[in-house]
mmCIF file of C-alpha atoms in Angstrom:
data_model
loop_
_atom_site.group_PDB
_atom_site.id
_atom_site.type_symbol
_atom_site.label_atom_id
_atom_site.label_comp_id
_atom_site.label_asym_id
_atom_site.label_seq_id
_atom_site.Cartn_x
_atom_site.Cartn_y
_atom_site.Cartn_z
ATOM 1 C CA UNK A 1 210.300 -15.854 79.181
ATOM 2 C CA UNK A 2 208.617 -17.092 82.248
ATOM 3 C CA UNK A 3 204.310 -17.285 82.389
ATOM 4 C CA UNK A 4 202.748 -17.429 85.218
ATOM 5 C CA UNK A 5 199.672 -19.391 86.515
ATOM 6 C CA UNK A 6 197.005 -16.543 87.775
ATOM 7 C CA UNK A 7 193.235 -17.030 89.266
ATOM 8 C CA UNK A 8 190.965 -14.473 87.661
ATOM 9 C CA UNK A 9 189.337 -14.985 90.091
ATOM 10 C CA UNK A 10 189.491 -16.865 93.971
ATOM 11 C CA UNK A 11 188.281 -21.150 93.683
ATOM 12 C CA UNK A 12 185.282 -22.096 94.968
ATOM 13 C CA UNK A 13 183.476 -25.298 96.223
ATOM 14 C CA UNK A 14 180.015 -26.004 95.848
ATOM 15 C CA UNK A 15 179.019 -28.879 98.085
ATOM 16 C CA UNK A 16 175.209 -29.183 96.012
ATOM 17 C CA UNK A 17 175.933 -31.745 94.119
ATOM 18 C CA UNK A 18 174.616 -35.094 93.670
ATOM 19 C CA UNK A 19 177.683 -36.782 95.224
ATOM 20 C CA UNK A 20 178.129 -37.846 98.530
ATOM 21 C CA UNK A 21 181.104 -36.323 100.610
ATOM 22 C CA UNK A 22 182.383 -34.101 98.077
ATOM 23 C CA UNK A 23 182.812 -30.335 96.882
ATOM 24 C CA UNK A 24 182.798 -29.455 93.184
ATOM 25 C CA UNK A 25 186.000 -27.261 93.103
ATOM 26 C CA UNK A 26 185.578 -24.155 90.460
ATOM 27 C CA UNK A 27 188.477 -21.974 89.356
ATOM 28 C CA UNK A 28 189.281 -19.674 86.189
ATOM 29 C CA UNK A 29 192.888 -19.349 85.762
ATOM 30 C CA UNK A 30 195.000 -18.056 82.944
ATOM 31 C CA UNK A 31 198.484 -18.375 82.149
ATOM 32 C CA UNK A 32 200.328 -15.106 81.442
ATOM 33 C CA UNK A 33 203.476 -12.875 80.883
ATOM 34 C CA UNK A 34 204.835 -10.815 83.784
ATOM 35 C CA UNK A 35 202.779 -7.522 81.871
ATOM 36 C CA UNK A 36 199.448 -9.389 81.298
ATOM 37 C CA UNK A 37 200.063 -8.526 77.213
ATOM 38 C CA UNK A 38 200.390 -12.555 76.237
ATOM 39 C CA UNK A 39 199.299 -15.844 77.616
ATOM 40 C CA UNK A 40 201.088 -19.449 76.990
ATOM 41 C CA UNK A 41 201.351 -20.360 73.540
ATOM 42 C CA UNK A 42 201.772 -24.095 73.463
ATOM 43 C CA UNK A 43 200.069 -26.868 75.193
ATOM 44 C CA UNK A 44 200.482 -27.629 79.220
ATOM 45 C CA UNK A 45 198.812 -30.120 81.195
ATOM 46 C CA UNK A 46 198.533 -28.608 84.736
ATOM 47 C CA UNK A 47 198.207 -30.381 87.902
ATOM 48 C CA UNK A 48 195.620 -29.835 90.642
ATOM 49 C CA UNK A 49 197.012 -30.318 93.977
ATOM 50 C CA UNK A 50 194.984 -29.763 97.338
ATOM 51 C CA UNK A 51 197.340 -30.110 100.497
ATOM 52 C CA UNK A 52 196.299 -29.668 104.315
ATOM 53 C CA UNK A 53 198.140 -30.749 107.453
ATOM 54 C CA UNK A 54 197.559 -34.810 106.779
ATOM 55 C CA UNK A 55 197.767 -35.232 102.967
ATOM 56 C CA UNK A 56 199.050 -34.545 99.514
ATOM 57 C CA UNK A 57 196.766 -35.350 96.753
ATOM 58 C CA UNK A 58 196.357 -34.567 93.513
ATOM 59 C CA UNK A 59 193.086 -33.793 92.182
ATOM 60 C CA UNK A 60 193.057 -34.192 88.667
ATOM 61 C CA UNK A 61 194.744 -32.461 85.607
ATOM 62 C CA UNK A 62 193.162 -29.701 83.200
ATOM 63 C CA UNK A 63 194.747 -29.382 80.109
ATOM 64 C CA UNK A 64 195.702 -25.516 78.913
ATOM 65 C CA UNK A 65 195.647 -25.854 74.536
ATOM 66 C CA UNK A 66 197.575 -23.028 72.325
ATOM 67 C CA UNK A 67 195.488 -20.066 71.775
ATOM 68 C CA UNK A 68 194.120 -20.271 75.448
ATOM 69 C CA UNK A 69 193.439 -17.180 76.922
ATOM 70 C CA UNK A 70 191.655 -18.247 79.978
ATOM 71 C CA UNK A 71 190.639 -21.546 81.143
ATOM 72 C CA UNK A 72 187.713 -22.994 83.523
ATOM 73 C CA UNK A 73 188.708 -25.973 86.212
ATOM 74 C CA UNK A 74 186.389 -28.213 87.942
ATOM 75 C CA UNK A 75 187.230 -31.113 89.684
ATOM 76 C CA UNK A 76 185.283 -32.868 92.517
ATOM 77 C CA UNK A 77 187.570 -33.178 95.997
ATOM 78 C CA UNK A 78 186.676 -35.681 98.780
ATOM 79 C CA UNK A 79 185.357 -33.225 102.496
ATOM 80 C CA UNK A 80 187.872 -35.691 103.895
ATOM 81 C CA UNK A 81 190.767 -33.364 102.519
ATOM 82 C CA UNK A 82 189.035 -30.376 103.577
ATOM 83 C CA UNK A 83 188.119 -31.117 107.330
ATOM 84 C CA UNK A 84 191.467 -29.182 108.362
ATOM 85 C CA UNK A 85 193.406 -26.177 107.188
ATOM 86 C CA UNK A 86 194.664 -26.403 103.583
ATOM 87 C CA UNK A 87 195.284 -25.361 100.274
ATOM 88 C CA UNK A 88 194.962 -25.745 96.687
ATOM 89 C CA UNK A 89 197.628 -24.977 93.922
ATOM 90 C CA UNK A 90 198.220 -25.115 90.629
ATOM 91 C CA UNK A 91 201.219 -26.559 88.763
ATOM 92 C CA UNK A 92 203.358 -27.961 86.005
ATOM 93 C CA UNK A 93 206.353 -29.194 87.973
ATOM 94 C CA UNK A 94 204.230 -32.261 89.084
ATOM 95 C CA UNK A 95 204.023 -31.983 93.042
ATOM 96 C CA UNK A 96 206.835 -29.854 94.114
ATOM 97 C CA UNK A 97 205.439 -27.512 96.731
ATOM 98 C CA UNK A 98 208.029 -24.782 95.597
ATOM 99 C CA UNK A 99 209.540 -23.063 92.352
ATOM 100 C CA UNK A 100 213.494 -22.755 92.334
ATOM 101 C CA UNK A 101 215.232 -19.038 92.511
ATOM 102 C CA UNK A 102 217.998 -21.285 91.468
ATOM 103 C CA UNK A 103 220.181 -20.108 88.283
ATOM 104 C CA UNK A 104 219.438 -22.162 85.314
ATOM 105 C CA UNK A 105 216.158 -24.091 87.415
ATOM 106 C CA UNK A 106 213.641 -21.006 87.630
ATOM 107 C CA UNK A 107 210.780 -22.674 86.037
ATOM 108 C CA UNK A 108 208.939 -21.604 82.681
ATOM 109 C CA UNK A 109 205.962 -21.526 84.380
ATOM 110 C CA UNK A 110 205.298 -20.263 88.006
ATOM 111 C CA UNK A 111 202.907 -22.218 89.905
ATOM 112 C CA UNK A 112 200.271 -20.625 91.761
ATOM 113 C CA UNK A 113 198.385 -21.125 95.525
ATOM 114 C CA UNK A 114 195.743 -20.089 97.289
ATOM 115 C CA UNK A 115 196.080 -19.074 101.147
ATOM 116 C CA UNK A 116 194.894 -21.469 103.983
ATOM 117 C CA UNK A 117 191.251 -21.876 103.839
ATOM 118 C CA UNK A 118 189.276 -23.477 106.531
ATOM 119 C CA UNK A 119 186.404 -26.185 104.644
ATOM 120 C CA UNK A 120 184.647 -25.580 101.669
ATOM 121 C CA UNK A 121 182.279 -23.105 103.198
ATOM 122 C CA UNK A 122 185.576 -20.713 104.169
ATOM 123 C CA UNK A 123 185.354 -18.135 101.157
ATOM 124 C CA UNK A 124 188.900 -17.938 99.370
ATOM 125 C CA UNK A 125 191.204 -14.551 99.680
ATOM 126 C CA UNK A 126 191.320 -12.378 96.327
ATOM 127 C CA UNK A 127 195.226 -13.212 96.123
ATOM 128 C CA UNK A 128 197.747 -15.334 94.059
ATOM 129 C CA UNK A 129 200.433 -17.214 96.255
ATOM 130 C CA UNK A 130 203.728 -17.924 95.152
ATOM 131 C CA UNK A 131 206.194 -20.224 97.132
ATOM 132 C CA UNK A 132 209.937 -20.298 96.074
ATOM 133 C CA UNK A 133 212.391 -22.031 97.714
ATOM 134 C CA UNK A 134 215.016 -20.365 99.274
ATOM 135 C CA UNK A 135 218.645 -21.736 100.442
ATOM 136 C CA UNK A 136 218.888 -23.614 103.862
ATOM 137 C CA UNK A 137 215.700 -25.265 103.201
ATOM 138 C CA UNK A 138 213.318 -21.628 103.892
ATOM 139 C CA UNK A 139 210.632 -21.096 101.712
ATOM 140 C CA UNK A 140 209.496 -17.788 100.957
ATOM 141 C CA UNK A 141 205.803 -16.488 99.730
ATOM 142 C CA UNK A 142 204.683 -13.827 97.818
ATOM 143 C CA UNK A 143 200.837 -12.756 97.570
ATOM 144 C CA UNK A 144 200.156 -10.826 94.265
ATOM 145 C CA UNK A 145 196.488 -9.421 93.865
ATOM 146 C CA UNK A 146 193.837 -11.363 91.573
ATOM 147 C CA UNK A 147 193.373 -8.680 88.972
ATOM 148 C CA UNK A 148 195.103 -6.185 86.128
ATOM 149 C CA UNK A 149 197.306 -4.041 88.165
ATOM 150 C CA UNK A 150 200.525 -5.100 86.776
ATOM 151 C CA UNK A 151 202.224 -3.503 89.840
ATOM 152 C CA UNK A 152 200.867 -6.239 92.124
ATOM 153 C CA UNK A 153 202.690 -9.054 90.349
ATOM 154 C CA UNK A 154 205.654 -10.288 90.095
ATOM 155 C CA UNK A 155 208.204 -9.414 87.278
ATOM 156 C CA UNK A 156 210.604 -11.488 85.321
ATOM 157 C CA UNK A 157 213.694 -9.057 86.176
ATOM 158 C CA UNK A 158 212.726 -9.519 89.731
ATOM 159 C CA UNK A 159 212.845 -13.268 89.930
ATOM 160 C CA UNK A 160 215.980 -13.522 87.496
ATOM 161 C CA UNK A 161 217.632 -10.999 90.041
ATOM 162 C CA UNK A 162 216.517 -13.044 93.187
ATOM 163 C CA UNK A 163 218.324 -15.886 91.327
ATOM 164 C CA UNK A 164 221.222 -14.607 90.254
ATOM 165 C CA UNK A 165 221.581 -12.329 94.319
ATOM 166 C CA UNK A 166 221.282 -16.390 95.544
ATOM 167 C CA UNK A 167 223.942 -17.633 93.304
ATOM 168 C CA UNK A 168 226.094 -14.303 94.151
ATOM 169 C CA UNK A 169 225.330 -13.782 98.100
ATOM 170 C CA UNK A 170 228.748 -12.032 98.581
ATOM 171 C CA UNK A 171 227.854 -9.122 96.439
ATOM 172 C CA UNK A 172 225.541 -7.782 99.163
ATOM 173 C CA UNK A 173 227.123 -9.123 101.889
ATOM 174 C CA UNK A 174 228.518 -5.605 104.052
ATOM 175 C CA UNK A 175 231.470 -7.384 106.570
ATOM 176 C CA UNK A 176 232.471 -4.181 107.019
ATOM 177 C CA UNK A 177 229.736 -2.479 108.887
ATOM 178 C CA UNK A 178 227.830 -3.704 111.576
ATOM 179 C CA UNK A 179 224.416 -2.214 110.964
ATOM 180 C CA UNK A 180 223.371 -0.778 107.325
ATOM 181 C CA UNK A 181 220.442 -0.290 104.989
ATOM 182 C CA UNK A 182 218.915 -1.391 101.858
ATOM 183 C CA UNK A 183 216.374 0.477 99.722
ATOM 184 C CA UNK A 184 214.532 -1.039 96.932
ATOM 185 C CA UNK A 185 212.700 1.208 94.244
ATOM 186 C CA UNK A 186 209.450 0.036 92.840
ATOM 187 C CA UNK A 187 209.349 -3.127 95.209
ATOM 188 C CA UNK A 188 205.788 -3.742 94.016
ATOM 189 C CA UNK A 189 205.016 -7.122 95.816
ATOM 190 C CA UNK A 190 208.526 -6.765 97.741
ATOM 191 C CA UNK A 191 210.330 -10.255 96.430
ATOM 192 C CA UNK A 192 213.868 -8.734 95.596
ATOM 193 C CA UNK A 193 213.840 -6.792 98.688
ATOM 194 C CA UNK A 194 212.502 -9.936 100.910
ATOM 195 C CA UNK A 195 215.260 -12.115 99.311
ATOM 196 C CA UNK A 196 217.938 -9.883 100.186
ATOM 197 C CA UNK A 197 216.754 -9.417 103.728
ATOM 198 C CA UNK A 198 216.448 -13.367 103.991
ATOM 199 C CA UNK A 199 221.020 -13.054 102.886
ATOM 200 C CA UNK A 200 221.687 -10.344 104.973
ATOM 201 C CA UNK A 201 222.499 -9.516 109.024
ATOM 202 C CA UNK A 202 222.219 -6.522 110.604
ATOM 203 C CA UNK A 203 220.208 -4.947 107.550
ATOM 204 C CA UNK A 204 217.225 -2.629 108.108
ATOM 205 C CA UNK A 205 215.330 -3.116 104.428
ATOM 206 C CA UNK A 206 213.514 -0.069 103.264
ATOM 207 C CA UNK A 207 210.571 -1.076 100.451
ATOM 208 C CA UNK A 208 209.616 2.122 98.593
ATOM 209 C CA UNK A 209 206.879 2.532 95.896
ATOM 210 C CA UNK A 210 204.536 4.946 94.781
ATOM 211 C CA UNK A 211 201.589 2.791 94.189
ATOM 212 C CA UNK A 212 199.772 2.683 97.296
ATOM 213 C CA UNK A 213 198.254 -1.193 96.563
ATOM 214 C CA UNK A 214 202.034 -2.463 96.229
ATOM 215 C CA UNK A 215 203.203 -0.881 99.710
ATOM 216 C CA UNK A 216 200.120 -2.674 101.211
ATOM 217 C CA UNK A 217 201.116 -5.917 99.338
ATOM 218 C CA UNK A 218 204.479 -5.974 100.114
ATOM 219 C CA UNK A 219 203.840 -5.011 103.713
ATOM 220 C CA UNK A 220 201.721 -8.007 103.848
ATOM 221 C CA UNK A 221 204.307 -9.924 102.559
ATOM 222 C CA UNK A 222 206.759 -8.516 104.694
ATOM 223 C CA UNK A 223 204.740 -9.572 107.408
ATOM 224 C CA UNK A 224 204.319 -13.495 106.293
ATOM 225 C CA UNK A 225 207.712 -13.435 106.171
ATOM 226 C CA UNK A 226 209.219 -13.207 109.316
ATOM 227 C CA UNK A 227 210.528 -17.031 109.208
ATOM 228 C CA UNK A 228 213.078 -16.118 106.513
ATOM 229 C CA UNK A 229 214.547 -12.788 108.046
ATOM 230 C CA UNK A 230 215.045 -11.189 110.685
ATOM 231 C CA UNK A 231 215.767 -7.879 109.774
ATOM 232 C CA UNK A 232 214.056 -4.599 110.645
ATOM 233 C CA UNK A 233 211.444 -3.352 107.749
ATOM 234 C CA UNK A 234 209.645 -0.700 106.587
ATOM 235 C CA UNK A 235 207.369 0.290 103.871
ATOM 236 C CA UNK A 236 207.480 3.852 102.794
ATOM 237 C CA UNK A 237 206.377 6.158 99.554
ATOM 238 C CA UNK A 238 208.817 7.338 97.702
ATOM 239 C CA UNK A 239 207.604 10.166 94.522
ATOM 240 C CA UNK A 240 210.520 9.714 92.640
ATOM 241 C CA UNK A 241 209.277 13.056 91.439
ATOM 242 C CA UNK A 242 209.973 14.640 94.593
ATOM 243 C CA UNK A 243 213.228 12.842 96.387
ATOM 244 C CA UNK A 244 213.957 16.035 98.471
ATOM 245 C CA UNK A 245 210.974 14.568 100.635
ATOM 246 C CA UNK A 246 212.237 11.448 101.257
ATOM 247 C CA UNK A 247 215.450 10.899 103.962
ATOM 248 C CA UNK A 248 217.759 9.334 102.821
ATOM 249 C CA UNK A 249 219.650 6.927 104.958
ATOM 250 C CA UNK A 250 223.061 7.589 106.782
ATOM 251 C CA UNK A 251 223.833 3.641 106.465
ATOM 252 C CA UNK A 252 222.371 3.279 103.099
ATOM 253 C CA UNK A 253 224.951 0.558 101.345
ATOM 254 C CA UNK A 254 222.458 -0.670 98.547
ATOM 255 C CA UNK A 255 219.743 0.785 96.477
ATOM 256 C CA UNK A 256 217.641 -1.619 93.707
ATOM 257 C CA UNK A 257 215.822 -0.997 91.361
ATOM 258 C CA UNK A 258 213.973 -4.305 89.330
ATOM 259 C CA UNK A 259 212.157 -3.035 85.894
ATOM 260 C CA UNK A 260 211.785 0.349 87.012
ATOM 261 C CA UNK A 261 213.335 1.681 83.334
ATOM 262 C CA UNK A 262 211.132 0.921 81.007
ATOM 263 C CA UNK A 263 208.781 3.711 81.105
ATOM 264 C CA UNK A 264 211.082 6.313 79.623
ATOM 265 C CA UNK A 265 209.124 9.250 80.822
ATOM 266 C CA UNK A 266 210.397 8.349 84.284
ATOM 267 C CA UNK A 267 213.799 8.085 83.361
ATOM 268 C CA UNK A 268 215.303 11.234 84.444
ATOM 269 C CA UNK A 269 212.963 11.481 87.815
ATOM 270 C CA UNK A 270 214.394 7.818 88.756
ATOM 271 C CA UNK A 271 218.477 8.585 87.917
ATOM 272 C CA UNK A 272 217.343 12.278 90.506
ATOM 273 C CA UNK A 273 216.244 9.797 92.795
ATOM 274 C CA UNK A 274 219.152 7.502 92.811
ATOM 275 C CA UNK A 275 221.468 10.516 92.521
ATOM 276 C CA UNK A 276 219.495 11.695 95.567
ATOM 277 C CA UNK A 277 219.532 8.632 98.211
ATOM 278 C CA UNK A 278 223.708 8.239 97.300
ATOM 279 C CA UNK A 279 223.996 12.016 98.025
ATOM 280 C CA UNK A 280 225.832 11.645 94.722
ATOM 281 C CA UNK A 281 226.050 15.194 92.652
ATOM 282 C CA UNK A 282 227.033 15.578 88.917
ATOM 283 C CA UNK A 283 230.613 16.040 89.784
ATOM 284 C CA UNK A 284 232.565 12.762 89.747
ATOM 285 C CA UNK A 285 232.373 11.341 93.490
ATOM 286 C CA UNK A 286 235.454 9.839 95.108
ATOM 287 C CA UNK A 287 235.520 5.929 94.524
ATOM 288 C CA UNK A 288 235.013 5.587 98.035
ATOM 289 C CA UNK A 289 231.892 7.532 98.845
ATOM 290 C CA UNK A 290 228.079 6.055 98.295
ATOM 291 C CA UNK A 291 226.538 2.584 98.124
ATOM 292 C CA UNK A 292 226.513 0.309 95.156
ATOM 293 C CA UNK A 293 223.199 0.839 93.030
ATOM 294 C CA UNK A 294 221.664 -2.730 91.556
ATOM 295 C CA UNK A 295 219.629 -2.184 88.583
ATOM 296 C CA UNK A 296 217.752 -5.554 86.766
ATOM 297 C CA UNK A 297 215.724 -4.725 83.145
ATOM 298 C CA UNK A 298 214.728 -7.048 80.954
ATOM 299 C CA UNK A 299 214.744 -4.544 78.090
ATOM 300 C CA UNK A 300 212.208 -4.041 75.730
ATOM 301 C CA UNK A 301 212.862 -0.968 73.909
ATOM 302 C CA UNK A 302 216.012 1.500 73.087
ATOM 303 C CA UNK A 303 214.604 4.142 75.173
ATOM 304 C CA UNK A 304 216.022 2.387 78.326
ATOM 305 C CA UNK A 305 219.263 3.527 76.722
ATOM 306 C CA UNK A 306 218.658 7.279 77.877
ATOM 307 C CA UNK A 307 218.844 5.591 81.858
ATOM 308 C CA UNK A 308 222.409 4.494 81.180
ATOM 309 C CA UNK A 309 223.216 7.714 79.741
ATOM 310 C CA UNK A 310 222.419 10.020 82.363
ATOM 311 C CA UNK A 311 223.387 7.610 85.077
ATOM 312 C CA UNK A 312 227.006 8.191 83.695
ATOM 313 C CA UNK A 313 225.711 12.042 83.411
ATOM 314 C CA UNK A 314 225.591 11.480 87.221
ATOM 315 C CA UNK A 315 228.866 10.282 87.930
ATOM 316 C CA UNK A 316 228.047 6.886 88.400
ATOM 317 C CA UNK A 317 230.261 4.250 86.874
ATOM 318 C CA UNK A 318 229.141 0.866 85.540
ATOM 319 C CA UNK A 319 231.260 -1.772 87.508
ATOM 320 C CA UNK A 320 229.215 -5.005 86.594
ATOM 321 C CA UNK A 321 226.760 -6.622 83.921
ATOM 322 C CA UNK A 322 225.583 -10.052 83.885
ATOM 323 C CA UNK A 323 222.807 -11.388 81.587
ATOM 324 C CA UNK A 324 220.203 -13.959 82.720
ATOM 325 C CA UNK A 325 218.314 -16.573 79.720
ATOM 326 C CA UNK A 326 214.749 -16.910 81.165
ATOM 327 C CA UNK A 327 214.327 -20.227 79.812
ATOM 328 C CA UNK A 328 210.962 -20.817 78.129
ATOM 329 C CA UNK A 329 210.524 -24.664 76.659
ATOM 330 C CA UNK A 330 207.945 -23.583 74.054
ATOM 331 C CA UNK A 331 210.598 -21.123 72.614
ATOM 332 C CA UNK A 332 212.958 -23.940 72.888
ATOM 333 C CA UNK A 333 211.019 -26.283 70.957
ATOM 334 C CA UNK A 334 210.591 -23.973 68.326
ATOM 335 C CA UNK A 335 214.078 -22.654 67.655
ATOM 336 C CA UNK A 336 213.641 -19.068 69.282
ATOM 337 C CA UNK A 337 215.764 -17.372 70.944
ATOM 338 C CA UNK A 338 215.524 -16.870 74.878
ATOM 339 C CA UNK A 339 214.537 -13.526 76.547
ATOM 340 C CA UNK A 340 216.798 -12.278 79.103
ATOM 341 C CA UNK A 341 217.179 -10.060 81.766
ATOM 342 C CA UNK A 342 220.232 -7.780 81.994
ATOM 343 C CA UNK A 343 221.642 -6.964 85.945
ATOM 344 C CA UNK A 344 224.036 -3.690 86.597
ATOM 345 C CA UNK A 345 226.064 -2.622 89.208
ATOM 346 C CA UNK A 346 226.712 0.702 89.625
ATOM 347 C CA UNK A 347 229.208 2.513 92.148
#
């Protein structure tokens, strides 16, 4: 299971202090599961790290204890380091300025940023940064919101998919056309769909949601990430409800879908959906017609089974499953068992 290092709310500085040329730096930060419903149950000692254009220097440590739920940080930080543009983050991986999407190296614990501020007067944005490093030495962020939404985060099933599309780039690699499309479903803060533009040529990447704060995070994400690829992008809703109202795409050659199946009540709207895009029917479609479909579920109760069963109701046949081990070190150390994500191909 992977946690993840959230602000509650933005860091501050307070420069009214009785200490020369420095800012008291304030933060409240907790350290929680993908859904919000648990926070880290063993003992971390997490490292404060402020870096502008000029330095890299750690501020101090603040030490998260078992039964945490939240946890206040202050540390003093020189104005020297905050003259120019920079940035604070938080971490367990000592100073690495990025988390692996790499199989078998995705940490336990995601670090988090803050955007570029400008001096300790420049008031912090209400967003989570996270920076993972991405092959040929790119590095991709992801903003999540400061708050409860869980659809502004990031997911476990998307970041064990990321890793395991890295480690298996020809699987959505199209030689065979010259220009095509992929859709993601539920894209929430865009990171599978992102990834997959940053491996692909030629692609035009459609991020669909419902939820009208993920289509404005992922289009801001979209947007910071221009360095990593060059495809064309769009962000559109999609009521999986209603696909008749949505076009589907004549070059459509992939549609994903990252933890989209464990609301059950959705179920039969999302298979429609997917059923809809393909231009699939119930009767069994020649082999050759319709793009692969890429589902990732870290599954959490039998419910999810009813997806499976009316995909096949759909015609769609189950080419490929490959399951993930989030490592977690606390489960480790204790003898339990790792939780895993599960990744499907359908054609």
């Amino acid at each position: 299971m992977v946690h993840y290092i959230r602000f509650l709310r933005p860091p501050q500085f307070d420069q009214a202090i009785n200490l020369p040329n420095q800012a008291l730096m304030t933060a409240l930060i907790t350290i929680t599961t993908d859904l919000g419903d648990a926070f880290y149950p063993g003992d971390l000692s997490l490292s404060i790290v402020i870096v502008n254009r000029v330095d890299k220097v750690k501020l101090g440590a603040a030490p998260w204890k078992a039964g945490m739920r939240c946890l206040k940080v202050e540390t003093k930080v020189p104005l020297e380091y905050l003259t120019s543009r920079a940035r604070l983050f938080f971490t367990c991986t000592g100073s690495l300025e990025t988390d692996s999407l790499q199989l078998g190296r995705v940490p336990y614990i995601v670090s988090a940023w803050t955007e570029e501020f400008t001096g300790p007067r420049d008031p912090l944005s209400h967003v989570v940064v996270r920076r993972f490093a991405l092959p040929k030495e790119r590095v991709l962020e992801i903003c999540e919101d400061i708050g409860e939404s869980i659809a502004c985060h990031v997911w476990d099933a998307a970041v064990a998919l990321t890793a395991w599309l890295i480690e298996h780039e020809e699987r959505v690699r199209q030689p065979h056309m010259t220009q095509y499309s992929i859709l993601e479903l539920g894209t929430g803060c865009g990171l599978v769909g992102l990834v997959l533009a940053s491996m692909s040529k030629n692609c035009r990447l459609i991020l669909t949601d419902l939820d009208e704060d993920s289509l404005r995070l992922a289009t801001r994400n979209a947007q910071k990430s221009r360095e990593v690829f060059d495809s064309v992008w769009e962000c559109s809703t999609l009521e999986w409800s209603e696909p008749h109202k949505f076009r589907a795409d004549e070059n459509l050659a992939l549609v994903v879908a990252s933890d989209c199946i464990y609301n059950s009540d959705s179920i039969p709207d999302l298979v429609r959906t997917i059923a809809h895009l393909v231009r699939r029917t119930r009767e069994p479609p020649k082999a050759s017609l319709g793009p692969r479909v890429l589902v990732s579920t870290k599954r959490r109760h039998s419910s999810e089974d009813m997806f499976f069963d009316l995909m096949s109701k759909a015609g769609f046949k189950q080419q490929e499953h490959a399951t993930i081990p989030m490592y977690d070190r606390y489960r480790e150390s204790t003898g339990q068992a790792f939780e895993q994500v599960d990744i499907y191909i359908f054609e």
